[in-house]
Amino acid sequence: MTLPILRCAVLDDFQGVATSSADWSSLADRVEVTSFREHHGSEDELAAALAGFDIVVTLRERVPFPATLFARLPRLKLLIASGMHNSVIDHAAAAAHGVTVCGTASSGTPPVELTWALLLGLARGIVQENTALREGGPWQSTVGADLHGRTLGLLGLGRIGALVARVGLAFGMDVLVWSRSLTDERAAEAGVRRARSKEELLRESDFVSVHLASNADTHGLIGAAELALMKPDAYLVNTSRAAIVDQDALLAALTEGRIAGAALDVFDVEPLPADHPLRTAPRLLATPHLGYVSQDNYRRYFGEAVEDIEAFLEGEPIRRLG
């Protein structure tokens, strides 16, 4: 008996590379894959777009899957998220609606590399100088900030924070770290100093980079009061989660010139609306959530998504979440 072809949707395939980043041929006679290059901005749009699909692959935590959405997708049987943690999927609702949720591996290396690309871009005025050179502007208009001998303050020393710290040490920076759970022993193992408080780290650092998980304890961790503690010539980098830094407070600090600059790869709303004030904020270097976007990571995401689908079709789901 010929089994019906299942339909699989890949969300937010902005570059159009989902089907070329992995070998989907093993599913050719069982699954039809459709990728969506445009983001669906509302639950109504998403429910309409996904109504005819049995499988959905979603990238990172951009698209929420609450109970109300699962109720509108009775055909959905398998939801695959990149990474092994996803805070915007209602796992209880998925189970109640008979939806299996699976994940994939995710490398911490790409966000580490992007963190340093942004930090160096800020420090050396790369965007301003490149723009001036290409458009016939002044030959040299900025004076770069040094890294060697300066203090790098890291909020978080997990998998990604620890790798960022190693690069900072290689640049000859004094690396200062704070998190609620950090111990002196863990800091010593990483060759860094433990700040006694978040406030001490902000006051002492020349560069501050955020590498914490998003949860109730970290939401709004950096607000107006915290930004006011930073040196006027210090820089802030956030490639972690948007909710950790109050974006209105940061916009005000940048507009008023109270810190030297900031770099963001994550935003409260993604994609960032065309008229959002952060798009034109002074002293801001911003990228469209590229932290996880790399060739190797995409091969991993979509390759393991194929494996997840194969295992599900065999009745033995792997890498289950929730």
PDB file of N, CA, C and O in Angstrom, residues 221-295:
ATOM      1  N   LEU A 221      17.638  42.433  33.184  1.00  0.00           N
ATOM      2  CA  LEU A 221      18.802  42.477  34.078  1.00  0.00           C
ATOM      3  C   LEU A 221      19.623  43.747  33.878  1.00  0.00           C
ATOM      4  O   LEU A 221      20.193  44.294  34.822  1.00  0.00           O
ATOM      5  N   ILE A 222      19.688  44.216  32.629  1.00  0.00           N
ATOM      6  CA  ILE A 222      20.394  45.455  32.329  1.00  0.00           C
ATOM      7  C   ILE A 222      19.363  46.497  31.917  1.00  0.00           C
ATOM      8  O   ILE A 222      18.804  46.446  30.815  1.00  0.00           O
ATOM      9  N   GLY A 223      19.093  47.416  32.817  1.00  0.00           N
ATOM     10  CA  GLY A 223      18.135  48.483  32.567  1.00  0.00           C
ATOM     11  C   GLY A 223      18.807  49.843  32.692  1.00  0.00           C
ATOM     12  O   GLY A 223      20.036  49.953  32.648  1.00  0.00           O
ATOM     13  N   ALA A 224      18.018  50.874  32.880  1.00  0.00           N
ATOM     14  CA  ALA A 224      18.547  52.241  32.941  1.00  0.00           C
ATOM     15  C   ALA A 224      19.549  52.403  34.079  1.00  0.00           C
ATOM     16  O   ALA A 224      20.601  53.038  33.909  1.00  0.00           O
ATOM     17  N   ALA A 225      19.234  51.858  35.243  1.00  0.00           N
ATOM     18  CA  ALA A 225      20.132  52.008  36.394  1.00  0.00           C
ATOM     19  C   ALA A 225      21.468  51.324  36.142  1.00  0.00           C
ATOM     20  O   ALA A 225      22.530  51.850  36.511  1.00  0.00           O
ATOM     21  N   GLU A 226      21.433  50.158  35.515  1.00  0.00           N
ATOM     22  CA  GLU A 226      22.673  49.426  35.237  1.00  0.00           C
ATOM     23  C   GLU A 226      23.497  50.126  34.160  1.00  0.00           C
ATOM     24  O   GLU A 226      24.720  50.237  34.260  1.00  0.00           O
ATOM     25  N   LEU A 227      22.843  50.609  33.112  1.00  0.00           N
ATOM     26  CA  LEU A 227      23.557  51.322  32.057  1.00  0.00           C
ATOM     27  C   LEU A 227      24.213  52.588  32.597  1.00  0.00           C
ATOM     28  O   LEU A 227      25.282  52.989  32.124  1.00  0.00           O
ATOM     29  N   ALA A 228      23.598  53.196  33.590  1.00  0.00           N
ATOM     30  CA  ALA A 228      24.158  54.414  34.183  1.00  0.00           C
ATOM     31  C   ALA A 228      25.457  54.139  34.928  1.00  0.00           C
ATOM     32  O   ALA A 228      26.245  55.067  35.166  1.00  0.00           O
ATOM     33  N   LEU A 229      25.702  52.888  35.300  1.00  0.00           N
ATOM     34  CA  LEU A 229      26.939  52.533  35.996  1.00  0.00           C
ATOM     35  C   LEU A 229      28.124  52.400  35.048  1.00  0.00           C
ATOM     36  O   LEU A 229      29.273  52.459  35.472  1.00  0.00           O
ATOM     37  N   MET A 230      27.852  52.211  33.769  1.00  0.00           N
ATOM     38  CA  MET A 230      28.930  51.972  32.813  1.00  0.00           C
ATOM     39  C   MET A 230      29.736  53.247  32.554  1.00  0.00           C
ATOM     40  O   MET A 230      29.226  54.360  32.647  1.00  0.00           O
ATOM     41  N   LYS A 231      31.003  53.048  32.210  1.00  0.00           N
ATOM     42  CA  LYS A 231      31.861  54.171  31.854  1.00  0.00           C
ATOM     43  C   LYS A 231      31.327  54.852  30.593  1.00  0.00           C
ATOM     44  O   LYS A 231      30.779  54.184  29.706  1.00  0.00           O
ATOM     45  N   PRO A 232      31.500  56.150  30.463  1.00  0.00           N
ATOM     46  CA  PRO A 232      31.021  56.831  29.245  1.00  0.00           C
ATOM     47  C   PRO A 232      31.741  56.394  27.977  1.00  0.00           C
ATOM     48  O   PRO A 232      31.226  56.583  26.876  1.00  0.00           O
ATOM     49  N   ASP A 233      32.934  55.784  28.115  1.00  0.00           N
ATOM     50  CA  ASP A 233      33.663  55.296  26.939  1.00  0.00           C
ATOM     51  C   ASP A 233      33.603  53.771  26.820  1.00  0.00           C
ATOM     52  O   ASP A 233      34.398  53.165  26.111  1.00  0.00           O
ATOM     53  N   ALA A 234      32.636  53.156  27.507  1.00  0.00           N
ATOM     54  CA  ALA A 234      32.488  51.692  27.464  1.00  0.00           C
ATOM     55  C   ALA A 234      31.471  51.278  26.402  1.00  0.00           C
ATOM     56  O   ALA A 234      30.645  52.074  25.952  1.00  0.00           O
ATOM     57  N   TYR A 235      31.557  49.999  26.011  1.00  0.00           N
ATOM     58  CA  TYR A 235      30.690  49.438  24.974  1.00  0.00           C
ATOM     59  C   TYR A 235      29.933  48.230  25.530  1.00  0.00           C
ATOM     60  O   TYR A 235      30.464  47.479  26.354  1.00  0.00           O
ATOM     61  N   LEU A 236      28.720  48.029  25.019  1.00  0.00           N
ATOM     62  CA  LEU A 236      27.890  46.895  25.412  1.00  0.00           C
ATOM     63  C   LEU A 236      27.588  46.042  24.189  1.00  0.00           C
ATOM     64  O   LEU A 236      27.236  46.566  23.134  1.00  0.00           O
ATOM     65  N   VAL A 237      27.728  44.708  24.322  1.00  0.00           N
ATOM     66  CA  VAL A 237      27.433  43.776  23.241  1.00  0.00           C
ATOM     67  C   VAL A 237      26.425  42.747  23.744  1.00  0.00           C
ATOM     68  O   VAL A 237      26.621  42.150  24.805  1.00  0.00           O
ATOM     69  N   ASN A 238      25.355  42.537  22.980  1.00  0.00           N
ATOM     70  CA  ASN A 238      24.385  41.500  23.346  1.00  0.00           C
ATOM     71  C   ASN A 238      24.090  40.618  22.147  1.00  0.00           C
ATOM     72  O   ASN A 238      23.406  41.017  21.204  1.00  0.00           O
ATOM     73  N   THR A 239      24.627  39.400  22.178  1.00  0.00           N
ATOM     74  CA  THR A 239      24.316  38.381  21.172  1.00  0.00           C
ATOM     75  C   THR A 239      23.537  37.235  21.809  1.00  0.00           C
ATOM     76  O   THR A 239      23.397  36.167  21.215  1.00  0.00           O
ATOM     77  N   SER A 240      23.046  37.440  23.025  1.00  0.00           N
ATOM     78  CA  SER A 240      22.404  36.380  23.791  1.00  0.00           C
ATOM     79  C   SER A 240      20.893  36.380  23.600  1.00  0.00           C
ATOM     80  O   SER A 240      20.373  35.742  22.694  1.00  0.00           O
ATOM     81  N   ARG A 241      20.167  37.100  24.455  1.00  0.00           N
ATOM     82  CA  ARG A 241      18.718  37.192  24.364  1.00  0.00           C
ATOM     83  C   ARG A 241      18.312  38.647  24.560  1.00  0.00           C
ATOM     84  O   ARG A 241      18.805  39.330  25.452  1.00  0.00           O
ATOM     85  N   ALA A 242      17.372  39.108  23.742  1.00  0.00           N
ATOM     86  CA  ALA A 242      16.984  40.517  23.767  1.00  0.00           C
ATOM     87  C   ALA A 242      16.417  40.932  25.117  1.00  0.00           C
ATOM     88  O   ALA A 242      16.673  42.053  25.591  1.00  0.00           O
ATOM     89  N   ALA A 243      15.651  40.057  25.759  1.00  0.00           N
ATOM     90  CA  ALA A 243      14.949  40.422  26.984  1.00  0.00           C
ATOM     91  C   ALA A 243      15.883  40.755  28.142  1.00  0.00           C
ATOM     92  O   ALA A 243      15.468  41.366  29.125  1.00  0.00           O
ATOM     93  N   ILE A 244      17.151  40.363  28.039  1.00  0.00           N
ATOM     94  CA  ILE A 244      18.093  40.618  29.133  1.00  0.00           C
ATOM     95  C   ILE A 244      18.448  42.098  29.239  1.00  0.00           C
ATOM     96  O   ILE A 244      18.704  42.621  30.326  1.00  0.00           O
ATOM     97  N   VAL A 245      18.448  42.799  28.112  1.00  0.00           N
ATOM     98  CA  VAL A 245      18.768  44.230  28.084  1.00  0.00           C
ATOM     99  C   VAL A 245      17.515  45.011  27.736  1.00  0.00           C
ATOM    100  O   VAL A 245      16.875  44.748  26.704  1.00  0.00           O
ATOM    101  N   ASP A 246      17.158  45.964  28.570  1.00  0.00           N
ATOM    102  CA  ASP A 246      16.006  46.826  28.308  1.00  0.00           C
ATOM    103  C   ASP A 246      16.313  47.690  27.088  1.00  0.00           C
ATOM    104  O   ASP A 246      17.154  48.580  27.144  1.00  0.00           O
ATOM    105  N   GLN A 247      15.629  47.426  25.977  1.00  0.00           N
ATOM    106  CA  GLN A 247      15.988  48.099  24.733  1.00  0.00           C
ATOM    107  C   GLN A 247      15.630  49.579  24.744  1.00  0.00           C
ATOM    108  O   GLN A 247      16.321  50.391  24.125  1.00  0.00           O
ATOM    109  N   ASP A 248      14.571  49.962  25.442  1.00  0.00           N
ATOM    110  CA  ASP A 248      14.234  51.384  25.543  1.00  0.00           C
ATOM    111  C   ASP A 248      15.308  52.126  26.326  1.00  0.00           C
ATOM    112  O   ASP A 248      15.703  53.241  25.957  1.00  0.00           O
ATOM    113  N   ALA A 249      15.770  51.512  27.418  1.00  0.00           N
ATOM    114  CA  ALA A 249      16.819  52.140  28.223  1.00  0.00           C
ATOM    115  C   ALA A 249      18.119  52.243  27.440  1.00  0.00           C
ATOM    116  O   ALA A 249      18.833  53.253  27.512  1.00  0.00           O
ATOM    117  N   LEU A 250      18.425  51.200  26.668  1.00  0.00           N
ATOM    118  CA  LEU A 250      19.647  51.231  25.855  1.00  0.00           C
ATOM    119  C   LEU A 250      19.540  52.298  24.776  1.00  0.00           C
ATOM    120  O   LEU A 250      20.503  53.042  24.525  1.00  0.00           O
ATOM    121  N   LEU A 251      18.393  52.401  24.132  1.00  0.00           N
ATOM    122  CA  LEU A 251      18.200  53.419  23.096  1.00  0.00           C
ATOM    123  C   LEU A 251      18.406  54.811  23.674  1.00  0.00           C
ATOM    124  O   LEU A 251      19.050  55.666  23.049  1.00  0.00           O
ATOM    125  N   ALA A 252      17.893  55.042  24.870  1.00  0.00           N
ATOM    126  CA  ALA A 252      18.066  56.346  25.510  1.00  0.00           C
ATOM    127  C   ALA A 252      19.533  56.613  25.815  1.00  0.00           C
ATOM    128  O   ALA A 252      20.038  57.726  25.598  1.00  0.00           O
ATOM    129  N   ALA A 253      20.246  55.602  26.325  1.00  0.00           N
ATOM    130  CA  ALA A 253      21.666  55.773  26.657  1.00  0.00           C
ATOM    131  C   ALA A 253      22.493  56.076  25.406  1.00  0.00           C
ATOM    132  O   ALA A 253      23.414  56.899  25.440  1.00  0.00           O
ATOM    133  N   LEU A 254      22.161  55.429  24.293  1.00  0.00           N
ATOM    134  CA  LEU A 254      22.884  55.669  23.045  1.00  0.00           C
ATOM    135  C   LEU A 254      22.559  57.051  22.488  1.00  0.00           C
ATOM    136  O   LEU A 254      23.446  57.791  22.038  1.00  0.00           O
ATOM    137  N   THR A 255      21.294  57.407  22.499  1.00  0.00           N
ATOM    138  CA  THR A 255      20.863  58.694  21.963  1.00  0.00           C
ATOM    139  C   THR A 255      21.473  59.854  22.742  1.00  0.00           C
ATOM    140  O   THR A 255      21.868  60.872  22.162  1.00  0.00           O
ATOM    141  N   GLU A 256      21.566  59.674  24.048  1.00  0.00           N
ATOM    142  CA  GLU A 256      22.114  60.734  24.901  1.00  0.00           C
ATOM    143  C   GLU A 256      23.625  60.660  25.050  1.00  0.00           C
ATOM    144  O   GLU A 256      24.231  61.491  25.726  1.00  0.00           O
ATOM    145  N   GLY A 257      24.250  59.662  24.417  1.00  0.00           N
ATOM    146  CA  GLY A 257      25.707  59.551  24.450  1.00  0.00           C
ATOM    147  C   GLY A 257      26.274  59.191  25.802  1.00  0.00           C
ATOM    148  O   GLY A 257      27.418  59.523  26.113  1.00  0.00           O
ATOM    149  N   ARG A 258      25.509  58.441  26.603  1.00  0.00           N
ATOM    150  CA  ARG A 258      25.980  58.091  27.948  1.00  0.00           C
ATOM    151  C   ARG A 258      26.917  56.892  27.955  1.00  0.00           C
ATOM    152  O   ARG A 258      27.588  56.642  28.960  1.00  0.00           O
ATOM    153  N   ILE A 259      26.943  56.110  26.863  1.00  0.00           N
ATOM    154  CA  ILE A 259      27.970  55.094  26.664  1.00  0.00           C
ATOM    155  C   ILE A 259      28.517  55.272  25.248  1.00  0.00           C
ATOM    156  O   ILE A 259      27.887  55.913  24.401  1.00  0.00           O
ATOM    157  N   ALA A 260      29.701  54.702  25.007  1.00  0.00           N
ATOM    158  CA  ALA A 260      30.362  54.935  23.717  1.00  0.00           C
ATOM    159  C   ALA A 260      29.636  54.249  22.570  1.00  0.00           C
ATOM    160  O   ALA A 260      29.664  54.741  21.436  1.00  0.00           O
ATOM    161  N   GLY A 261      29.014  53.116  22.840  1.00  0.00           N
ATOM    162  CA  GLY A 261      28.329  52.413  21.771  1.00  0.00           C
ATOM    163  C   GLY A 261      27.823  51.062  22.223  1.00  0.00           C
ATOM    164  O   GLY A 261      28.101  50.616  23.346  1.00  0.00           O
ATOM    165  N   ALA A 262      27.077  50.426  21.349  1.00  0.00           N
ATOM    166  CA  ALA A 262      26.539  49.093  21.641  1.00  0.00           C
ATOM    167  C   ALA A 262      26.426  48.314  20.343  1.00  0.00           C
ATOM    168  O   ALA A 262      26.377  48.884  19.246  1.00  0.00           O
ATOM    169  N   ALA A 263      26.405  46.991  20.486  1.00  0.00           N
ATOM    170  CA  ALA A 263      26.177  46.100  19.352  1.00  0.00           C
ATOM    171  C   ALA A 263      25.094  45.105  19.755  1.00  0.00           C
ATOM    172  O   ALA A 263      25.153  44.535  20.850  1.00  0.00           O
ATOM    173  N   LEU A 264      24.118  44.917  18.881  1.00  0.00           N
ATOM    174  CA  LEU A 264      23.010  44.005  19.144  1.00  0.00           C
ATOM    175  C   LEU A 264      22.836  43.030  17.998  1.00  0.00           C
ATOM    176  O   LEU A 264      22.918  43.415  16.826  1.00  0.00           O
ATOM    177  N   ASP A 265      22.563  41.769  18.343  1.00  0.00           N
ATOM    178  CA  ASP A 265      22.197  40.771  17.348  1.00  0.00           C
ATOM    179  C   ASP A 265      20.816  40.205  17.647  1.00  0.00           C
ATOM    180  O   ASP A 265      20.311  39.387  16.896  1.00  0.00           O
ATOM    181  N   VAL A 266      20.206  40.652  18.749  1.00  0.00           N
ATOM    182  CA  VAL A 266      18.904  40.134  19.170  1.00  0.00           C
ATOM    183  C   VAL A 266      17.997  41.301  19.540  1.00  0.00           C
ATOM    184  O   VAL A 266      18.450  42.312  20.076  1.00  0.00           O
ATOM    185  N   PHE A 267      16.697  41.124  19.275  1.00  0.00           N
ATOM    186  CA  PHE A 267      15.747  42.218  19.436  1.00  0.00           C
ATOM    187  C   PHE A 267      14.438  41.704  20.021  1.00  0.00           C
ATOM    188  O   PHE A 267      14.094  40.534  19.875  1.00  0.00           O
ATOM    189  N   ASP A 268      13.705  42.616  20.681  1.00  0.00           N
ATOM    190  CA  ASP A 268      12.438  42.234  21.290  1.00  0.00           C
ATOM    191  C   ASP A 268      11.455  41.718  20.253  1.00  0.00           C
ATOM    192  O   ASP A 268      10.652  40.820  20.532  1.00  0.00           O
ATOM    193  N   VAL A 269      11.481  42.302  19.058  1.00  0.00           N
ATOM    194  CA  VAL A 269      10.621  41.864  17.954  1.00  0.00           C
ATOM    195  C   VAL A 269      11.521  41.544  16.772  1.00  0.00           C
ATOM    196  O   VAL A 269      12.357  42.360  16.381  1.00  0.00           O
ATOM    197  N   GLU A 270      11.354  40.353  16.212  1.00  0.00           N
ATOM    198  CA  GLU A 270      12.155  39.950  15.054  1.00  0.00           C
ATOM    199  C   GLU A 270      11.253  39.365  13.967  1.00  0.00           C
ATOM    200  O   GLU A 270      10.343  38.590  14.288  1.00  0.00           O
ATOM    201  N   PRO A 271      11.487  39.724  12.719  1.00  0.00           N
ATOM    202  CA  PRO A 271      12.422  40.741  12.252  1.00  0.00           C
ATOM    203  C   PRO A 271      12.076  42.130  12.783  1.00  0.00           C
ATOM    204  O   PRO A 271      10.909  42.408  13.067  1.00  0.00           O
ATOM    205  N   LEU A 272      13.076  42.975  12.916  1.00  0.00           N
ATOM    206  CA  LEU A 272      12.888  44.318  13.434  1.00  0.00           C
ATOM    207  C   LEU A 272      12.049  45.132  12.447  1.00  0.00           C
ATOM    208  O   LEU A 272      12.383  45.203  11.270  1.00  0.00           O
ATOM    209  N   PRO A 273      10.945  45.745  12.902  1.00  0.00           N
ATOM    210  CA  PRO A 273      10.113  46.548  11.994  1.00  0.00           C
ATOM    211  C   PRO A 273      10.911  47.634  11.288  1.00  0.00           C
ATOM    212  O   PRO A 273      11.878  48.171  11.842  1.00  0.00           O
ATOM    213  N   ALA A 274      10.517  47.946  10.071  1.00  0.00           N
ATOM    214  CA  ALA A 274      11.266  48.897   9.242  1.00  0.00           C
ATOM    215  C   ALA A 274      11.376  50.268   9.888  1.00  0.00           C
ATOM    216  O   ALA A 274      12.361  50.993   9.668  1.00  0.00           O
ATOM    217  N   ASP A 275      10.388  50.652  10.698  1.00  0.00           N
ATOM    218  CA  ASP A 275      10.401  51.978  11.310  1.00  0.00           C
ATOM    219  C   ASP A 275      10.866  51.963  12.760  1.00  0.00           C
ATOM    220  O   ASP A 275      10.708  52.949  13.488  1.00  0.00           O
ATOM    221  N   HIS A 276      11.453  50.853  13.194  1.00  0.00           N
ATOM    222  CA  HIS A 276      11.891  50.757  14.590  1.00  0.00           C
ATOM    223  C   HIS A 276      13.053  51.714  14.839  1.00  0.00           C
ATOM    224  O   HIS A 276      13.974  51.813  14.029  1.00  0.00           O
ATOM    225  N   PRO A 277      13.021  52.448  15.962  1.00  0.00           N
ATOM    226  CA  PRO A 277      14.073  53.441  16.230  1.00  0.00           C
ATOM    227  C   PRO A 277      15.475  52.854  16.350  1.00  0.00           C
ATOM    228  O   PRO A 277      16.459  53.569  16.135  1.00  0.00           O
ATOM    229  N   LEU A 278      15.604  51.573  16.676  1.00  0.00           N
ATOM    230  CA  LEU A 278      16.940  50.976  16.758  1.00  0.00           C
ATOM    231  C   LEU A 278      17.626  50.924  15.394  1.00  0.00           C
ATOM    232  O   LEU A 278      18.851  50.876  15.313  1.00  0.00           O
ATOM    233  N   ARG A 279      16.841  50.924  14.328  1.00  0.00           N
ATOM    234  CA  ARG A 279      17.441  50.883  12.990  1.00  0.00           C
ATOM    235  C   ARG A 279      18.252  52.139  12.687  1.00  0.00           C
ATOM    236  O   ARG A 279      19.156  52.100  11.837  1.00  0.00           O
ATOM    237  N   THR A 280      17.932  53.233  13.345  1.00  0.00           N
ATOM    238  CA  THR A 280      18.636  54.499  13.093  1.00  0.00           C
ATOM    239  C   THR A 280      19.307  55.050  14.346  1.00  0.00           C
ATOM    240  O   THR A 280      19.699  56.217  14.375  1.00  0.00           O
ATOM    241  N   ALA A 281      19.436  54.225  15.372  1.00  0.00           N
ATOM    242  CA  ALA A 281      20.020  54.696  16.631  1.00  0.00           C
ATOM    243  C   ALA A 281      21.496  55.039  16.455  1.00  0.00           C
ATOM    244  O   ALA A 281      22.227  54.316  15.769  1.00  0.00           O
ATOM    245  N   PRO A 282      21.953  56.135  17.051  1.00  0.00           N
ATOM    246  CA  PRO A 282      23.384  56.472  16.982  1.00  0.00           C
ATOM    247  C   PRO A 282      24.206  55.502  17.818  1.00  0.00           C
ATOM    248  O   PRO A 282      23.703  54.899  18.763  1.00  0.00           O
ATOM    249  N   ARG A 283      25.463  55.337  17.435  1.00  0.00           N
ATOM    250  CA  ARG A 283      26.420  54.533  18.217  1.00  0.00           C
ATOM    251  C   ARG A 283      26.032  53.060  18.317  1.00  0.00           C
ATOM    252  O   ARG A 283      26.472  52.362  19.220  1.00  0.00           O
ATOM    253  N   LEU A 284      25.187  52.585  17.394  1.00  0.00           N
ATOM    254  CA  LEU A 284      24.731  51.201  17.446  1.00  0.00           C
ATOM    255  C   LEU A 284      25.185  50.438  16.210  1.00  0.00           C
ATOM    256  O   LEU A 284      24.963  50.868  15.078  1.00  0.00           O
ATOM    257  N   LEU A 285      25.814  49.291  16.441  1.00  0.00           N
ATOM    258  CA  LEU A 285      26.144  48.329  15.388  1.00  0.00           C
ATOM    259  C   LEU A 285      25.173  47.169  15.558  1.00  0.00           C
ATOM    260  O   LEU A 285      25.131  46.543  16.615  1.00  0.00           O
ATOM    261  N   ALA A 286      24.368  46.886  14.536  1.00  0.00           N
ATOM    262  CA  ALA A 286      23.324  45.876  14.681  1.00  0.00           C
ATOM    263  C   ALA A 286      23.343  44.893  13.521  1.00  0.00           C
ATOM    264  O   ALA A 286      23.591  45.270  12.375  1.00  0.00           O
ATOM    265  N   THR A 287      23.068  43.624  13.845  1.00  0.00           N
ATOM    266  CA  THR A 287      22.965  42.574  12.839  1.00  0.00           C
ATOM    267  C   THR A 287      21.660  41.803  13.075  1.00  0.00           C
ATOM    268  O   THR A 287      21.165  41.736  14.200  1.00  0.00           O
ATOM    269  N   PRO A 288      21.079  41.225  12.014  1.00  0.00           N
ATOM    270  CA  PRO A 288      19.751  40.591  12.104  1.00  0.00           C
ATOM    271  C   PRO A 288      19.756  39.169  12.648  1.00  0.00           C
ATOM    272  O   PRO A 288      19.410  38.222  11.950  1.00  0.00           O
ATOM    273  N   HIS A 289      20.153  39.021  13.895  1.00  0.00           N
ATOM    274  CA  HIS A 289      20.187  37.729  14.594  1.00  0.00           C
ATOM    275  C   HIS A 289      20.970  36.687  13.800  1.00  0.00           C
ATOM    276  O   HIS A 289      20.452  35.630  13.415  1.00  0.00           O
ATOM    277  N   LEU A 290      22.253  36.986  13.606  1.00  0.00           N
ATOM    278  CA  LEU A 290      23.136  36.104  12.839  1.00  0.00           C
ATOM    279  C   LEU A 290      23.946  35.156  13.722  1.00  0.00           C
ATOM    280  O   LEU A 290      24.746  34.376  13.201  1.00  0.00           O
ATOM    281  N   GLY A 291      23.754  35.225  15.025  1.00  0.00           N
ATOM    282  CA  GLY A 291      24.608  34.467  15.929  1.00  0.00           C
ATOM    283  C   GLY A 291      24.710  32.993  15.604  1.00  0.00           C
ATOM    284  O   GLY A 291      25.783  32.404  15.674  1.00  0.00           O
ATOM    285  N   TYR A 292      23.594  32.380  15.243  1.00  0.00           N
ATOM    286  CA  TYR A 292      23.581  30.947  14.960  1.00  0.00           C
ATOM    287  C   TYR A 292      23.732  30.644  13.478  1.00  0.00           C
ATOM    288  O   TYR A 292      23.777  29.473  13.078  1.00  0.00           O
ATOM    289  N   VAL A 293      23.762  31.686  12.634  1.00  0.00           N
ATOM    290  CA  VAL A 293      23.703  31.497  11.177  1.00  0.00           C
ATOM    291  C   VAL A 293      25.100  31.278  10.613  1.00  0.00           C
ATOM    292  O   VAL A 293      25.857  32.220  10.386  1.00  0.00           O
ATOM    293  N   SER A 294      25.446  30.014  10.402  1.00  0.00           N
ATOM    294  CA  SER A 294      26.718  29.673   9.770  1.00  0.00           C
ATOM    295  C   SER A 294      26.531  28.392   8.985  1.00  0.00           C
ATOM    296  O   SER A 294      25.589  27.626   9.225  1.00  0.00           O
ATOM    297  N   GLN A 295      27.419  28.138   8.051  1.00  0.00           N
ATOM    298  CA  GLN A 295      27.289  26.961   7.190  1.00  0.00           C
ATOM    299  C   GLN A 295      27.261  25.669   7.991  1.00  0.00           C
ATOM    300  O   GLN A 295      26.405  24.798   7.773  1.00  0.00           O
TER     301      GLN A 295
END
